Amino acid sequence: MFDHNETLEEARERNIREALFEDIGRCDWTAQLVPAHSAVHAQVRVREAAVLCGRPWFEGVFAQLDSKARIQWHYDEGADMAADTVVCDIHADGRALLSAERPALNFLQLLSGTATLTRAHARAIEGHSPNPRGCAVLDTRKTLPGLRLAQKYAVRVGGGANQRLALYDGILIKENHIAAAGGITQALQAAAALQAGVTVQVEVETLAELREALQGGATSVLLDNFSEAQMREAVALNRDSFGTQALLEVSGGVALDQLAWIAATGVDRISIGKLTKDVRAVDYSMRVLGPLAP
């Protein structure tokens, strides 16, 4: 259907182009009220404690409208920001800055929101896992349309890890695939026969299904809506009967206050759709401080 898999850089360029197209179109009429070729100084402030994420998108918006714009950042990408502090100073053409303001801030508020939420979840499991391989918080494919790679990037900035980026990035055998293929064993055999060169994961809903998946050679298993007791049994079954060859991942409506005890069961990964699905933007504002001397 498509000739290649989109890279993060390609996705970012597309994001910026589409954001400017939808917001400016043929002309930003209001920006024309500002005298042409007048340079201004502006600041961006963050109104709440948050993780900074989205600098490349923010900078890219300005670069498209004013190649000479200068942005001085006061926080690194991924830094924890204090509330009511200056995030960056901007020196740019006045018309360009006013046209860039909303698209640039939209990227910053969205990606910072994703990174901030992810960091809270990643910190919630720190020190709780007995697993020698550790335990990681992962995202899912429940992302905003067109912003998949951007949000996946924000999850990494926030301290999480990515589940498969997209359908091209791995095989995830879920209940409908299992039903259509005739069973877990048959689905795993079909996946192996593809020789696709990608990871293969199978979703199970019971311990009996887990046993079948492990006997079928599964190396990555998604435990869907398991109880705490079932998770512990799954870890023991994987370790004692099959030599811990499979990665065990928990999914299914996981809440922040559940993360510590889930990690304590010894599973390898916890995938959480809300990291990218339930978006709450970080509160930023931009203010023009005045014109710059010619």
PDB file of C-alpha atoms in Angstrom:
ATOM      1  CA  MET A   1       0.000   0.000   0.000  1.00  0.00           C
ATOM      2  CA  PHE A   2       2.840   2.373   0.877  1.00  0.00           C
ATOM      3  CA  ASP A   3       6.432   2.333  -0.304  1.00  0.00           C
ATOM      4  CA  HIS A   4       8.185   2.762   3.063  1.00  0.00           C
ATOM      5  CA  ASN A   5       7.713   3.153   6.806  1.00  0.00           C
ATOM      6  CA  GLU A   6       7.674   6.792   7.892  1.00  0.00           C
ATOM      7  CA  THR A   7      10.629   7.969   9.991  1.00  0.00           C
ATOM      8  CA  LEU A   8      10.313  10.286  12.973  1.00  0.00           C
ATOM      9  CA  GLU A   9      11.953  13.090  10.973  1.00  0.00           C
ATOM     10  CA  GLU A  10       9.507  12.620   8.096  1.00  0.00           C
ATOM     11  CA  ALA A  11       6.596  12.527  10.506  1.00  0.00           C
ATOM     12  CA  ARG A  12       7.736  15.728  12.204  1.00  0.00           C
ATOM     13  CA  GLU A  13       8.018  17.566   8.879  1.00  0.00           C
ATOM     14  CA  ARG A  14       4.539  16.350   7.921  1.00  0.00           C
ATOM     15  CA  ASN A  15       3.124  17.356  11.320  1.00  0.00           C
ATOM     16  CA  ILE A  16       4.503  20.877  10.980  1.00  0.00           C
ATOM     17  CA  ARG A  17       3.379  21.312   7.384  1.00  0.00           C
ATOM     18  CA  GLU A  18      -0.148  20.117   8.178  1.00  0.00           C
ATOM     19  CA  ALA A  19      -0.386  22.248  11.326  1.00  0.00           C
ATOM     20  CA  LEU A  20       0.556  25.399   9.412  1.00  0.00           C
ATOM     21  CA  PHE A  21      -1.706  24.504   6.494  1.00  0.00           C
ATOM     22  CA  GLU A  22      -4.763  23.998   8.686  1.00  0.00           C
ATOM     23  CA  ASP A  23      -4.161  27.147  10.760  1.00  0.00           C
ATOM     24  CA  ILE A  24      -2.825  29.671   8.246  1.00  0.00           C
ATOM     25  CA  GLY A  25      -4.072  28.456   4.894  1.00  0.00           C
ATOM     26  CA  ARG A  26      -3.748  31.203   2.311  1.00  0.00           C
ATOM     27  CA  CYS A  27      -3.177  34.031   4.808  1.00  0.00           C
ATOM     28  CA  ASP A  28      -3.073  34.987   8.491  1.00  0.00           C
ATOM     29  CA  TRP A  29      -5.038  38.211   8.139  1.00  0.00           C
ATOM     30  CA  THR A  30      -4.696  39.255  11.778  1.00  0.00           C
ATOM     31  CA  ALA A  31      -0.903  39.105  11.620  1.00  0.00           C
ATOM     32  CA  GLN A  32      -1.027  41.639   8.800  1.00  0.00           C
ATOM     33  CA  LEU A  33      -1.991  44.268  11.405  1.00  0.00           C
ATOM     34  CA  VAL A  34       1.631  44.241  12.578  1.00  0.00           C
ATOM     35  CA  PRO A  35       4.084  46.391  10.576  1.00  0.00           C
ATOM     36  CA  ALA A  36       6.042  44.357   8.063  1.00  0.00           C
ATOM     37  CA  HIS A  37       9.648  43.393   8.868  1.00  0.00           C
ATOM     38  CA  SER A  38       9.343  44.398  12.531  1.00  0.00           C
ATOM     39  CA  ALA A  39      11.222  42.114  14.930  1.00  0.00           C
ATOM     40  CA  VAL A  40       9.834  41.312  18.388  1.00  0.00           C
ATOM     41  CA  HIS A  41      10.928  39.645  21.616  1.00  0.00           C
ATOM     42  CA  ALA A  42       8.560  37.095  23.186  1.00  0.00           C
ATOM     43  CA  GLN A  43       8.659  34.613  26.039  1.00  0.00           C
ATOM     44  CA  VAL A  44       6.969  31.274  26.608  1.00  0.00           C
ATOM     45  CA  ARG A  45       6.056  30.423  30.190  1.00  0.00           C
ATOM     46  CA  VAL A  46       4.745  27.183  31.634  1.00  0.00           C
ATOM     47  CA  ARG A  47       1.960  27.617  34.180  1.00  0.00           C
ATOM     48  CA  GLU A  48       2.295  24.240  35.914  1.00  0.00           C
ATOM     49  CA  ALA A  49       4.978  21.733  36.820  1.00  0.00           C
ATOM     50  CA  ALA A  50       5.574  19.558  33.776  1.00  0.00           C
ATOM     51  CA  VAL A  51       8.101  17.734  31.591  1.00  0.00           C
ATOM     52  CA  LEU A  52       9.281  19.723  28.579  1.00  0.00           C
ATOM     53  CA  CYS A  53       8.739  17.876  25.319  1.00  0.00           C
ATOM     54  CA  GLY A  54       8.325  19.005  21.726  1.00  0.00           C
ATOM     55  CA  ARG A  55      11.198  21.402  21.160  1.00  0.00           C
ATOM     56  CA  PRO A  56      11.976  20.070  17.651  1.00  0.00           C
ATOM     57  CA  TRP A  57       8.358  20.614  16.570  1.00  0.00           C
ATOM     58  CA  PHE A  58       8.240  24.078  18.161  1.00  0.00           C
ATOM     59  CA  GLU A  59      11.478  25.095  16.482  1.00  0.00           C
ATOM     60  CA  GLY A  60      10.342  23.624  13.178  1.00  0.00           C
ATOM     61  CA  VAL A  61       7.224  25.759  13.104  1.00  0.00           C
ATOM     62  CA  PHE A  62       9.257  28.920  13.575  1.00  0.00           C
ATOM     63  CA  ALA A  63      11.858  27.828  11.025  1.00  0.00           C
ATOM     64  CA  GLN A  64       9.156  27.460   8.390  1.00  0.00           C
ATOM     65  CA  LEU A  65       7.883  31.011   8.933  1.00  0.00           C
ATOM     66  CA  ASP A  66      11.093  32.861   9.832  1.00  0.00           C
ATOM     67  CA  SER A  67      14.397  31.194   9.023  1.00  0.00           C
ATOM     68  CA  LYS A  68      16.225  33.820  11.098  1.00  0.00           C
ATOM     69  CA  ALA A  69      14.178  33.326  14.265  1.00  0.00           C
ATOM     70  CA  ARG A  70      16.263  32.727  17.396  1.00  0.00           C
ATOM     71  CA  ILE A  71      14.986  30.627  20.289  1.00  0.00           C
ATOM     72  CA  GLN A  72      16.851  30.505  23.597  1.00  0.00           C
ATOM     73  CA  TRP A  73      15.708  27.569  25.693  1.00  0.00           C
ATOM     74  CA  HIS A  74      15.943  27.631  29.475  1.00  0.00           C
ATOM     75  CA  TYR A  75      15.126  23.919  29.873  1.00  0.00           C
ATOM     76  CA  ASP A  76      16.477  20.879  28.055  1.00  0.00           C
ATOM     77  CA  GLU A  77      14.153  18.475  26.286  1.00  0.00           C
ATOM     78  CA  GLY A  78      12.878  16.050  28.922  1.00  0.00           C
ATOM     79  CA  ALA A  79      13.626  18.353  31.859  1.00  0.00           C
ATOM     80  CA  ASP A  80      11.251  18.749  34.787  1.00  0.00           C
ATOM     81  CA  MET A  81       9.976  22.334  34.718  1.00  0.00           C
ATOM     82  CA  ALA A  82       8.775  24.336  37.705  1.00  0.00           C
ATOM     83  CA  ALA A  83       5.428  26.105  37.513  1.00  0.00           C
ATOM     84  CA  ASP A  84       5.351  29.754  36.396  1.00  0.00           C
ATOM     85  CA  THR A  85       8.833  29.774  34.899  1.00  0.00           C
ATOM     86  CA  VAL A  86      10.170  30.970  31.559  1.00  0.00           C
ATOM     87  CA  VAL A  87      10.667  28.114  29.111  1.00  0.00           C
ATOM     88  CA  CYS A  88      12.244  30.062  26.261  1.00  0.00           C
ATOM     89  CA  ASP A  89      12.891  33.510  24.805  1.00  0.00           C
ATOM     90  CA  ILE A  90      12.161  34.130  21.128  1.00  0.00           C
ATOM     91  CA  HIS A  91      13.444  36.816  18.786  1.00  0.00           C
ATOM     92  CA  ALA A  92      11.601  36.719  15.481  1.00  0.00           C
ATOM     93  CA  ASP A  93       9.751  38.652  12.841  1.00  0.00           C
ATOM     94  CA  GLY A  94       6.549  39.953  14.415  1.00  0.00           C
ATOM     95  CA  ARG A  95       4.162  38.630  11.786  1.00  0.00           C
ATOM     96  CA  ALA A  96       5.880  35.261  11.691  1.00  0.00           C
ATOM     97  CA  LEU A  97       5.817  34.925  15.476  1.00  0.00           C
ATOM     98  CA  LEU A  98       2.110  35.668  15.703  1.00  0.00           C
ATOM     99  CA  SER A  99       1.342  33.134  12.971  1.00  0.00           C
ATOM    100  CA  ALA A 100       3.583  30.519  14.598  1.00  0.00           C
ATOM    101  CA  GLU A 101       2.272  31.018  18.136  1.00  0.00           C
ATOM    102  CA  ARG A 102      -0.689  28.642  18.189  1.00  0.00           C
ATOM    103  CA  PRO A 103       0.694  25.770  16.044  1.00  0.00           C
ATOM    104  CA  ALA A 104       3.996  25.851  17.957  1.00  0.00           C
ATOM    105  CA  LEU A 105       2.316  25.902  21.366  1.00  0.00           C
ATOM    106  CA  ASN A 106      -0.105  23.164  20.318  1.00  0.00           C
ATOM    107  CA  PHE A 107       2.809  20.797  19.744  1.00  0.00           C
ATOM    108  CA  LEU A 108       4.479  21.827  22.995  1.00  0.00           C
ATOM    109  CA  GLN A 109       1.362  21.436  25.143  1.00  0.00           C
ATOM    110  CA  LEU A 110       0.388  18.074  23.640  1.00  0.00           C
ATOM    111  CA  LEU A 111       3.794  16.409  23.707  1.00  0.00           C
ATOM    112  CA  SER A 112       4.655  17.818  27.140  1.00  0.00           C
ATOM    113  CA  GLY A 113       1.348  16.446  28.398  1.00  0.00           C
ATOM    114  CA  THR A 114       2.189  12.974  27.118  1.00  0.00           C
ATOM    115  CA  ALA A 115       5.731  13.099  28.517  1.00  0.00           C
ATOM    116  CA  THR A 116       4.531  14.392  31.896  1.00  0.00           C
ATOM    117  CA  LEU A 117       1.916  11.660  32.294  1.00  0.00           C
ATOM    118  CA  THR A 118       4.407   9.010  31.221  1.00  0.00           C
ATOM    119  CA  ARG A 119       6.982  10.176  33.756  1.00  0.00           C
ATOM    120  CA  ALA A 120       4.441   9.916  36.567  1.00  0.00           C
ATOM    121  CA  HIS A 121       3.742   6.310  35.567  1.00  0.00           C
ATOM    122  CA  ALA A 122       7.415   5.421  35.116  1.00  0.00           C
ATOM    123  CA  ARG A 123       8.259   6.802  38.558  1.00  0.00           C
ATOM    124  CA  ALA A 124       5.396   4.846  40.130  1.00  0.00           C
ATOM    125  CA  ILE A 125       7.135   1.505  39.451  1.00  0.00           C
ATOM    126  CA  GLU A 126      10.625   2.545  40.558  1.00  0.00           C
ATOM    127  CA  GLY A 127      12.042   0.175  43.175  1.00  0.00           C
ATOM    128  CA  HIS A 128       9.081  -2.222  43.114  1.00  0.00           C
ATOM    129  CA  SER A 129      10.107  -4.877  40.589  1.00  0.00           C
ATOM    130  CA  PRO A 130      11.926  -8.068  41.701  1.00  0.00           C
ATOM    131  CA  ASN A 131      12.512  -8.940  38.040  1.00  0.00           C
ATOM    132  CA  PRO A 132      16.250  -8.957  37.219  1.00  0.00           C
ATOM    133  CA  ARG A 133      15.330  -7.647  33.768  1.00  0.00           C
ATOM    134  CA  GLY A 134      13.420  -4.789  35.356  1.00  0.00           C
ATOM    135  CA  CYS A 135       9.953  -3.562  34.487  1.00  0.00           C
ATOM    136  CA  ALA A 136       9.018  -0.923  31.905  1.00  0.00           C
ATOM    137  CA  VAL A 137       5.968   1.230  31.233  1.00  0.00           C
ATOM    138  CA  LEU A 138       4.871   1.064  27.595  1.00  0.00           C
ATOM    139  CA  ASP A 139       2.431   2.929  25.402  1.00  0.00           C
ATOM    140  CA  THR A 140      -0.009   1.428  22.853  1.00  0.00           C
ATOM    141  CA  ARG A 141      -1.291   2.305  19.363  1.00  0.00           C
ATOM    142  CA  LYS A 142      -4.144   4.331  20.888  1.00  0.00           C
ATOM    143  CA  THR A 143      -2.737   7.620  19.620  1.00  0.00           C
ATOM    144  CA  LEU A 144      -4.135  10.773  18.031  1.00  0.00           C
ATOM    145  CA  PRO A 145      -4.513  10.339  14.250  1.00  0.00           C
ATOM    146  CA  GLY A 146      -1.489  11.679  12.388  1.00  0.00           C
ATOM    147  CA  LEU A 147       0.583  12.139  15.540  1.00  0.00           C
ATOM    148  CA  ARG A 148       1.605   8.532  16.259  1.00  0.00           C
ATOM    149  CA  LEU A 149       5.374   8.948  16.041  1.00  0.00           C
ATOM    150  CA  ALA A 150       5.293  12.308  17.824  1.00  0.00           C
ATOM    151  CA  GLN A 151       3.429  10.863  20.799  1.00  0.00           C
ATOM    152  CA  LYS A 152       5.606   7.753  20.840  1.00  0.00           C
ATOM    153  CA  TYR A 153       8.613  10.094  20.958  1.00  0.00           C
ATOM    154  CA  ALA A 154       7.045  11.939  23.907  1.00  0.00           C
ATOM    155  CA  VAL A 155       6.596   8.657  25.780  1.00  0.00           C
ATOM    156  CA  ARG A 156      10.330   7.963  25.431  1.00  0.00           C
ATOM    157  CA  VAL A 157      11.164  11.498  26.603  1.00  0.00           C
ATOM    158  CA  GLY A 158       8.972  10.894  29.650  1.00  0.00           C
ATOM    159  CA  GLY A 159      10.866   7.748  30.600  1.00  0.00           C
ATOM    160  CA  GLY A 160       8.574   5.119  29.092  1.00  0.00           C
ATOM    161  CA  ALA A 161       9.165   2.678  26.261  1.00  0.00           C
ATOM    162  CA  ASN A 162       7.305   1.995  23.055  1.00  0.00           C
ATOM    163  CA  GLN A 163       5.153  -0.974  22.273  1.00  0.00           C
ATOM    164  CA  ARG A 164       5.235  -1.604  18.528  1.00  0.00           C
ATOM    165  CA  LEU A 165       5.173   1.689  16.630  1.00  0.00           C
ATOM    166  CA  ALA A 166       2.613   0.500  14.102  1.00  0.00           C
ATOM    167  CA  LEU A 167       1.317  -2.584  12.316  1.00  0.00           C
ATOM    168  CA  TYR A 168       4.535  -2.786  10.308  1.00  0.00           C
ATOM    169  CA  ASP A 169       6.651  -2.866  13.476  1.00  0.00           C
ATOM    170  CA  GLY A 170       5.565  -6.179  14.970  1.00  0.00           C
ATOM    171  CA  ILE A 171       3.063  -9.009  15.052  1.00  0.00           C
ATOM    172  CA  LEU A 172       0.583  -8.890  17.934  1.00  0.00           C
ATOM    173  CA  ILE A 173      -1.742 -11.890  17.911  1.00  0.00           C
ATOM    174  CA  LYS A 174      -4.958 -10.858  19.668  1.00  0.00           C
ATOM    175  CA  GLU A 175      -8.200 -12.719  20.343  1.00  0.00           C
ATOM    176  CA  ASN A 176      -9.696 -12.054  16.905  1.00  0.00           C
ATOM    177  CA  HIS A 177      -6.523 -13.240  15.159  1.00  0.00           C
ATOM    178  CA  ILE A 178      -6.539 -16.376  17.322  1.00  0.00           C
ATOM    179  CA  ALA A 179     -10.186 -17.083  16.536  1.00  0.00           C
ATOM    180  CA  ALA A 180      -9.682 -16.546  12.809  1.00  0.00           C
ATOM    181  CA  ALA A 181      -6.497 -18.666  12.693  1.00  0.00           C
ATOM    182  CA  GLY A 182      -8.050 -21.581  14.584  1.00  0.00           C
ATOM    183  CA  GLY A 183      -6.188 -21.261  17.871  1.00  0.00           C
ATOM    184  CA  ILE A 184      -3.083 -19.949  19.607  1.00  0.00           C
ATOM    185  CA  THR A 185      -0.798 -22.689  18.345  1.00  0.00           C
ATOM    186  CA  GLN A 186      -1.952 -22.245  14.751  1.00  0.00           C
ATOM    187  CA  ALA A 187      -1.567 -18.470  14.936  1.00  0.00           C
ATOM    188  CA  LEU A 188       1.984 -18.770  16.294  1.00  0.00           C
ATOM    189  CA  GLN A 189       2.889 -21.229  13.562  1.00  0.00           C
ATOM    190  CA  ALA A 190       1.500 -18.891  10.902  1.00  0.00           C
ATOM    191  CA  ALA A 191       3.478 -15.987  12.353  1.00  0.00           C
ATOM    192  CA  ALA A 192       6.703 -18.009  12.320  1.00  0.00           C
ATOM    193  CA  ALA A 193       6.091 -19.026   8.719  1.00  0.00           C
ATOM    194  CA  LEU A 194       5.967 -15.378   7.630  1.00  0.00           C
ATOM    195  CA  GLN A 195       9.635 -14.848   8.561  1.00  0.00           C
ATOM    196  CA  ALA A 196       8.799 -11.136   8.748  1.00  0.00           C
ATOM    197  CA  GLY A 197      11.836 -10.191  10.823  1.00  0.00           C
ATOM    198  CA  VAL A 198       9.695  -8.449  13.453  1.00  0.00           C
ATOM    199  CA  THR A 199       8.786  -9.310  17.048  1.00  0.00           C
ATOM    200  CA  VAL A 200       5.889 -11.685  17.654  1.00  0.00           C
ATOM    201  CA  GLN A 201       3.635 -11.316  20.681  1.00  0.00           C
ATOM    202  CA  VAL A 202       0.494 -13.235  21.577  1.00  0.00           C
ATOM    203  CA  GLU A 203      -2.305 -12.070  23.855  1.00  0.00           C
ATOM    204  CA  VAL A 204      -3.768 -14.520  26.375  1.00  0.00           C
ATOM    205  CA  GLU A 205      -6.726 -14.218  28.725  1.00  0.00           C
ATOM    206  CA  THR A 206      -6.219 -17.274  30.961  1.00  0.00           C
ATOM    207  CA  LEU A 207      -3.385 -19.276  32.461  1.00  0.00           C
ATOM    208  CA  ALA A 208      -4.350 -22.198  30.221  1.00  0.00           C
ATOM    209  CA  GLU A 209      -3.871 -19.995  27.166  1.00  0.00           C
ATOM    210  CA  LEU A 210      -0.523 -18.833  28.570  1.00  0.00           C
ATOM    211  CA  ARG A 211       0.601 -22.439  28.933  1.00  0.00           C
ATOM    212  CA  GLU A 212      -0.379 -23.161  25.333  1.00  0.00           C
ATOM    213  CA  ALA A 213       1.424 -20.050  24.116  1.00  0.00           C
ATOM    214  CA  LEU A 214       4.628 -20.946  25.961  1.00  0.00           C
ATOM    215  CA  GLN A 215       4.486 -24.534  24.744  1.00  0.00           C
ATOM    216  CA  GLY A 216       4.049 -23.134  21.238  1.00  0.00           C
ATOM    217  CA  GLY A 217       7.329 -21.228  21.531  1.00  0.00           C
ATOM    218  CA  ALA A 218       6.004 -17.752  22.319  1.00  0.00           C
ATOM    219  CA  THR A 219       8.775 -15.360  23.352  1.00  0.00           C
ATOM    220  CA  SER A 220       6.489 -12.448  24.254  1.00  0.00           C
ATOM    221  CA  VAL A 221       3.072 -12.747  25.866  1.00  0.00           C
ATOM    222  CA  LEU A 222       0.457 -10.108  26.663  1.00  0.00           C
ATOM    223  CA  LEU A 223      -1.523 -10.898  29.812  1.00  0.00           C
ATOM    224  CA  ASP A 224      -4.909  -9.288  29.244  1.00  0.00           C
ATOM    225  CA  ASN A 225      -6.905  -8.287  32.348  1.00  0.00           C
ATOM    226  CA  PHE A 226      -5.173 -10.746  34.696  1.00  0.00           C
ATOM    227  CA  SER A 227      -5.721 -10.424  38.443  1.00  0.00           C
ATOM    228  CA  GLU A 228      -2.758  -9.946  40.775  1.00  0.00           C
ATOM    229  CA  ALA A 229      -2.861 -13.623  41.739  1.00  0.00           C
ATOM    230  CA  GLN A 230      -2.983 -14.671  38.080  1.00  0.00           C
ATOM    231  CA  MET A 231      -0.022 -12.423  37.258  1.00  0.00           C
ATOM    232  CA  ARG A 232       2.062 -14.051  39.982  1.00  0.00           C
ATOM    233  CA  GLU A 233       1.044 -17.505  38.747  1.00  0.00           C
ATOM    234  CA  ALA A 234       1.950 -16.478  35.206  1.00  0.00           C
ATOM    235  CA  VAL A 235       5.425 -15.344  36.294  1.00  0.00           C
ATOM    236  CA  ALA A 236       5.950 -18.609  38.189  1.00  0.00           C
ATOM    237  CA  LEU A 237       4.716 -20.712  35.270  1.00  0.00           C
ATOM    238  CA  ASN A 238       7.008 -18.883  32.878  1.00  0.00           C
ATOM    239  CA  ARG A 239      10.008 -19.240  35.188  1.00  0.00           C
ATOM    240  CA  ASP A 240       9.553 -22.747  36.551  1.00  0.00           C
ATOM    241  CA  SER A 241       8.200 -24.568  33.542  1.00  0.00           C
ATOM    242  CA  PHE A 242       9.704 -22.795  30.598  1.00  0.00           C
ATOM    243  CA  GLY A 243      12.981 -21.217  31.720  1.00  0.00           C
ATOM    244  CA  THR A 244      11.828 -17.612  31.631  1.00  0.00           C
ATOM    245  CA  GLN A 245      12.204 -17.388  27.881  1.00  0.00           C
ATOM    246  CA  ALA A 246       9.137 -15.191  27.354  1.00  0.00           C
ATOM    247  CA  LEU A 247       8.610 -11.531  28.135  1.00  0.00           C
ATOM    248  CA  LEU A 248       5.399 -11.053  30.108  1.00  0.00           C
ATOM    249  CA  GLU A 249       3.450  -7.853  29.551  1.00  0.00           C
ATOM    250  CA  VAL A 250       0.356  -6.716  31.445  1.00  0.00           C
ATOM    251  CA  SER A 251      -2.409  -4.694  29.780  1.00  0.00           C
ATOM    252  CA  GLY A 252      -6.032  -3.787  30.280  1.00  0.00           C
ATOM    253  CA  GLY A 253      -7.232  -0.655  32.074  1.00  0.00           C
ATOM    254  CA  VAL A 254      -4.171  -0.227  34.287  1.00  0.00           C
ATOM    255  CA  ALA A 255      -4.477   2.702  36.731  1.00  0.00           C
ATOM    256  CA  LEU A 256      -1.614   4.728  38.206  1.00  0.00           C
ATOM    257  CA  ASP A 257      -2.231   3.450  41.732  1.00  0.00           C
ATOM    258  CA  GLN A 258      -1.988  -0.164  40.526  1.00  0.00           C
ATOM    259  CA  LEU A 259       1.472   0.122  39.012  1.00  0.00           C
ATOM    260  CA  ALA A 260       3.512  -0.600  42.130  1.00  0.00           C
ATOM    261  CA  TRP A 261       1.868  -3.918  42.901  1.00  0.00           C
ATOM    262  CA  ILE A 262       1.787  -4.945  39.249  1.00  0.00           C
ATOM    263  CA  ALA A 263       5.531  -4.343  38.973  1.00  0.00           C
ATOM    264  CA  ALA A 264       5.999  -6.285  42.215  1.00  0.00           C
ATOM    265  CA  THR A 265       4.537  -9.430  40.609  1.00  0.00           C
ATOM    266  CA  GLY A 266       7.690  -9.706  38.487  1.00  0.00           C
ATOM    267  CA  VAL A 267       6.227  -9.060  35.035  1.00  0.00           C
ATOM    268  CA  ASP A 268       8.478  -7.422  32.461  1.00  0.00           C
ATOM    269  CA  ARG A 269       6.277  -4.714  30.986  1.00  0.00           C
ATOM    270  CA  ILE A 270       3.058  -2.782  31.595  1.00  0.00           C
ATOM    271  CA  SER A 271       1.279  -1.219  28.610  1.00  0.00           C
ATOM    272  CA  ILE A 272      -1.028   1.741  29.226  1.00  0.00           C
ATOM    273  CA  GLY A 273      -3.246   3.246  26.529  1.00  0.00           C
ATOM    274  CA  LYS A 274      -4.061   6.399  28.464  1.00  0.00           C
ATOM    275  CA  LEU A 275      -0.498   7.704  28.051  1.00  0.00           C
ATOM    276  CA  THR A 276      -1.371   8.767  24.508  1.00  0.00           C
ATOM    277  CA  LYS A 277      -5.154   8.385  24.392  1.00  0.00           C
ATOM    278  CA  ASP A 278      -6.359  10.471  27.343  1.00  0.00           C
ATOM    279  CA  VAL A 279      -4.572  13.714  26.527  1.00  0.00           C
ATOM    280  CA  ARG A 280      -4.464  16.669  28.922  1.00  0.00           C
ATOM    281  CA  ALA A 281      -2.443  19.551  27.557  1.00  0.00           C
ATOM    282  CA  VAL A 282       0.186  21.298  29.658  1.00  0.00           C
ATOM    283  CA  ASP A 283      -0.645  24.978  30.205  1.00  0.00           C
ATOM    284  CA  TYR A 284       1.760  27.237  28.304  1.00  0.00           C
ATOM    285  CA  SER A 285       1.446  30.875  27.310  1.00  0.00           C
ATOM    286  CA  MET A 286       3.395  33.151  24.961  1.00  0.00           C
ATOM    287  CA  ARG A 287       3.697  36.889  25.495  1.00  0.00           C
ATOM    288  CA  VAL A 288       5.273  39.525  23.280  1.00  0.00           C
ATOM    289  CA  LEU A 289       7.487  41.708  25.487  1.00  0.00           C
ATOM    290  CA  GLY A 290       8.105  44.370  22.887  1.00  0.00           C
ATOM    291  CA  PRO A 291       9.765  45.272  19.601  1.00  0.00           C
ATOM    292  CA  LEU A 292      13.469  44.784  18.975  1.00  0.00           C
ATOM    293  CA  ALA A 293      15.689  47.634  17.945  1.00  0.00           C
ATOM    294  CA  PRO A 294      16.350  47.671  14.173  1.00  0.00           C
TER     295      PRO A 294
END
